[in-house]
Amino acid sequence: MVEKTGGHEAVVLRFPFPEVPAYGEIMEIRDGILMTRIPLPYRLDHVNIYFIRDTNGWAVVDTGIRTDEAISVWEQLFAGPLKGMTISKVIVTHLHPDHIGLAGWLCERCDAPLLTSYSSFMGSLYISLGGRESLTRHNFDFYRCHGMTDEIAGVVAIQGNEYLRRVAELPPTFQRLLQSDLLEIGTRTFRIYTGDGHAPEQVMLYCEEEKLLFAADQVLEQISPNVSVFPGEPNGDPLGHYLRSLRLMQSHMPEDVLVLPGHRRPFIGLRERCAELEAHHEERCDLIRDTCRTTPQSAAALVPVLFTRKLDAHQMSFAFTETLAHINRLVRRGEVEQLVDAEGLITYRTVTA
Ligand SMILES: [Zn+2]
């Protein structure tokens, strides 16, 4: 779900917890705030899980992906460091399988309610319709009209079907978390922030008093969260939404907030990291603008301009939809225009003043 940030001098972030907990172990971040990690079957091999002390047990933030390995690490935790601990709430930050995958399983196992955003809950149910023939056909046509070959479009169009295997069935009900709501967990009060771009209405929890931000995947060290156009909203502007969310965090949160992210290490340096991510995306917009200046290019032809390494089908679907996110941003800004030929093939040309 993520891509390494390239081409920049890394900004200096501070890591108050340089060691991360091993699978099946727990690390204390603050009194009443715990962290663990659950394995993922990808190059990014783990997701961070947090626990917040509640009045009647512990609230858990995120759940992991549905694999036998992840479930066995959870069982190891319940038999070991979490023994005797009650899970009071299951909070899910967003609908990606590495975060929501075991929510249904955990809610049932712990008899706990699910709290998440409306978009996470509904979006997850929507993706579960992925096997529908009309959707597969739409996805195939979408990739084809942007210049992908039949062969690659055929593989990429059914990537979403993997989701069903990796996400346990959600509980029938949930409690909605909405931007600006206050959520009390134990003695702490959290303000809900929702950020778009990486996933719709991704939930973040901010405790102003203690300068703590559960940031999910909105900001991570070293890796730039994937920002993708979703084939159901082909002209969407997720990069615009993402950049807006970065600016909001920069202006609302203090310099020294402790960021507790969905992957890799907790860090201090939110504003610097937001600025760096913004610069990273601007650089990629520049590359597209330069490439489309002389000859119009399809989105598929622009993928290797942004992603120079060889990509498998899974990586190709993310690389393609991320490339399109940059193109759609430039179209919104009036810096690039869309051309459609008689066969319906879409290309983009830089607008010259
Ligand atoms: Zn993630």
PDB file of N, CA and C in Angstrom, residues 176-183 189-195 201-206 248 252:
ATOM      1  N   ARG A 176     -20.043   5.066  14.424  1.00  0.00           N
ATOM      2  CA  ARG A 176     -19.364   5.950  13.486  1.00  0.00           C
ATOM      3  C   ARG A 176     -18.445   6.952  14.186  1.00  0.00           C
ATOM      4  N   LEU A 177     -17.253   7.114  13.640  1.00  0.00           N
ATOM      5  CA  LEU A 177     -16.333   8.161  14.096  1.00  0.00           C
ATOM      6  C   LEU A 177     -16.282   9.232  13.003  1.00  0.00           C
ATOM      7  N   LEU A 178     -16.528  10.464  13.394  1.00  0.00           N
ATOM      8  CA  LEU A 178     -16.648  11.538  12.424  1.00  0.00           C
ATOM      9  C   LEU A 178     -15.665  12.661  12.756  1.00  0.00           C
ATOM     10  N   GLN A 179     -15.132  13.314  11.729  1.00  0.00           N
ATOM     11  CA  GLN A 179     -14.225  14.449  11.902  1.00  0.00           C
ATOM     12  C   GLN A 179     -14.716  15.401  12.992  1.00  0.00           C
ATOM     13  N   SER A 180     -13.808  15.759  13.907  1.00  0.00           N
ATOM     14  CA  SER A 180     -14.046  16.711  15.005  1.00  0.00           C
ATOM     15  C   SER A 180     -14.794  16.150  16.207  1.00  0.00           C
ATOM     16  N   ASP A 181     -15.314  14.935  16.109  1.00  0.00           N
ATOM     17  CA  ASP A 181     -15.937  14.310  17.283  1.00  0.00           C
ATOM     18  C   ASP A 181     -14.914  14.178  18.402  1.00  0.00           C
ATOM     19  N   LEU A 182     -15.422  14.142  19.624  1.00  0.00           N
ATOM     20  CA  LEU A 182     -14.549  13.803  20.752  1.00  0.00           C
ATOM     21  C   LEU A 182     -14.840  12.373  21.171  1.00  0.00           C
ATOM     22  N   LEU A 183     -13.800  11.628  21.436  1.00  0.00           N
ATOM     23  CA  LEU A 183     -13.963  10.240  21.862  1.00  0.00           C
ATOM     24  C   LEU A 183     -13.212  10.064  23.181  1.00  0.00           C
ATOM     25  N   THR A 189      -9.063  12.069  26.397  1.00  0.00           N
ATOM     26  CA  THR A 189     -10.019  12.542  25.406  1.00  0.00           C
ATOM     27  C   THR A 189      -9.295  12.690  24.075  1.00  0.00           C
ATOM     28  N   PHE A 190      -9.852  12.096  23.046  1.00  0.00           N
ATOM     29  CA  PHE A 190      -9.262  12.184  21.712  1.00  0.00           C
ATOM     30  C   PHE A 190     -10.185  12.964  20.784  1.00  0.00           C
ATOM     31  N   ARG A 191      -9.581  13.806  19.965  1.00  0.00           N
ATOM     32  CA  ARG A 191     -10.312  14.485  18.890  1.00  0.00           C
ATOM     33  C   ARG A 191     -10.149  13.615  17.644  1.00  0.00           C
ATOM     34  N   ILE A 192     -11.234  13.350  16.948  1.00  0.00           N
ATOM     35  CA  ILE A 192     -11.163  12.548  15.719  1.00  0.00           C
ATOM     36  C   ILE A 192     -10.780  13.462  14.549  1.00  0.00           C
ATOM     37  N   TYR A 193      -9.789  13.040  13.799  1.00  0.00           N
ATOM     38  CA  TYR A 193      -9.457  13.677  12.524  1.00  0.00           C
ATOM     39  C   TYR A 193      -9.666  12.628  11.451  1.00  0.00           C
ATOM     40  N   THR A 194     -10.242  13.010  10.332  1.00  0.00           N
ATOM     41  CA  THR A 194     -10.283  12.058   9.225  1.00  0.00           C
ATOM     42  C   THR A 194      -9.534  12.672   8.054  1.00  0.00           C
ATOM     43  N   GLY A 195      -8.651  11.867   7.479  1.00  0.00           N
ATOM     44  CA  GLY A 195      -7.844  12.341   6.354  1.00  0.00           C
ATOM     45  C   GLY A 195      -8.162  11.492   5.135  1.00  0.00           C
ATOM     46  N   GLU A 201     -11.817   8.839   4.329  1.00  0.00           N
ATOM     47  CA  GLU A 201     -12.143   9.087   5.746  1.00  0.00           C
ATOM     48  C   GLU A 201     -11.302   8.226   6.685  1.00  0.00           C
ATOM     49  N   GLN A 202     -10.008   8.216   6.443  1.00  0.00           N
ATOM     50  CA  GLN A 202      -9.117   7.476   7.347  1.00  0.00           C
ATOM     51  C   GLN A 202      -9.121   8.156   8.714  1.00  0.00           C
ATOM     52  N   VAL A 203      -9.333   7.365   9.748  1.00  0.00           N
ATOM     53  CA  VAL A 203      -9.495   7.914  11.098  1.00  0.00           C
ATOM     54  C   VAL A 203      -8.135   8.091  11.779  1.00  0.00           C
ATOM     55  N   MET A 204      -7.954   9.285  12.371  1.00  0.00           N
ATOM     56  CA  MET A 204      -6.795   9.523  13.226  1.00  0.00           C
ATOM     57  C   MET A 204      -7.318   9.975  14.592  1.00  0.00           C
ATOM     58  N   LEU A 205      -6.614   9.631  15.650  1.00  0.00           N
ATOM     59  CA  LEU A 205      -7.026  10.032  16.998  1.00  0.00           C
ATOM     60  C   LEU A 205      -5.960  10.961  17.555  1.00  0.00           C
ATOM     61  N   TYR A 206      -6.403  12.121  17.998  1.00  0.00           N
ATOM     62  CA  TYR A 206      -5.448  13.108  18.503  1.00  0.00           C
ATOM     63  C   TYR A 206      -5.774  13.460  19.955  1.00  0.00           C
ATOM     64  N   LEU A 248      -3.661  20.468   6.848  1.00  0.00           N
ATOM     65  CA  LEU A 248      -4.502  20.589   8.039  1.00  0.00           C
ATOM     66  C   LEU A 248      -3.731  20.108   9.278  1.00  0.00           C
ATOM     67  N   HIS A 252      -2.774  22.304  12.553  1.00  0.00           N
ATOM     68  CA  HIS A 252      -3.534  22.037  13.784  1.00  0.00           C
ATOM     69  C   HIS A 252      -2.723  21.402  14.890  1.00  0.00           C
TER      70      HIS A 252
END
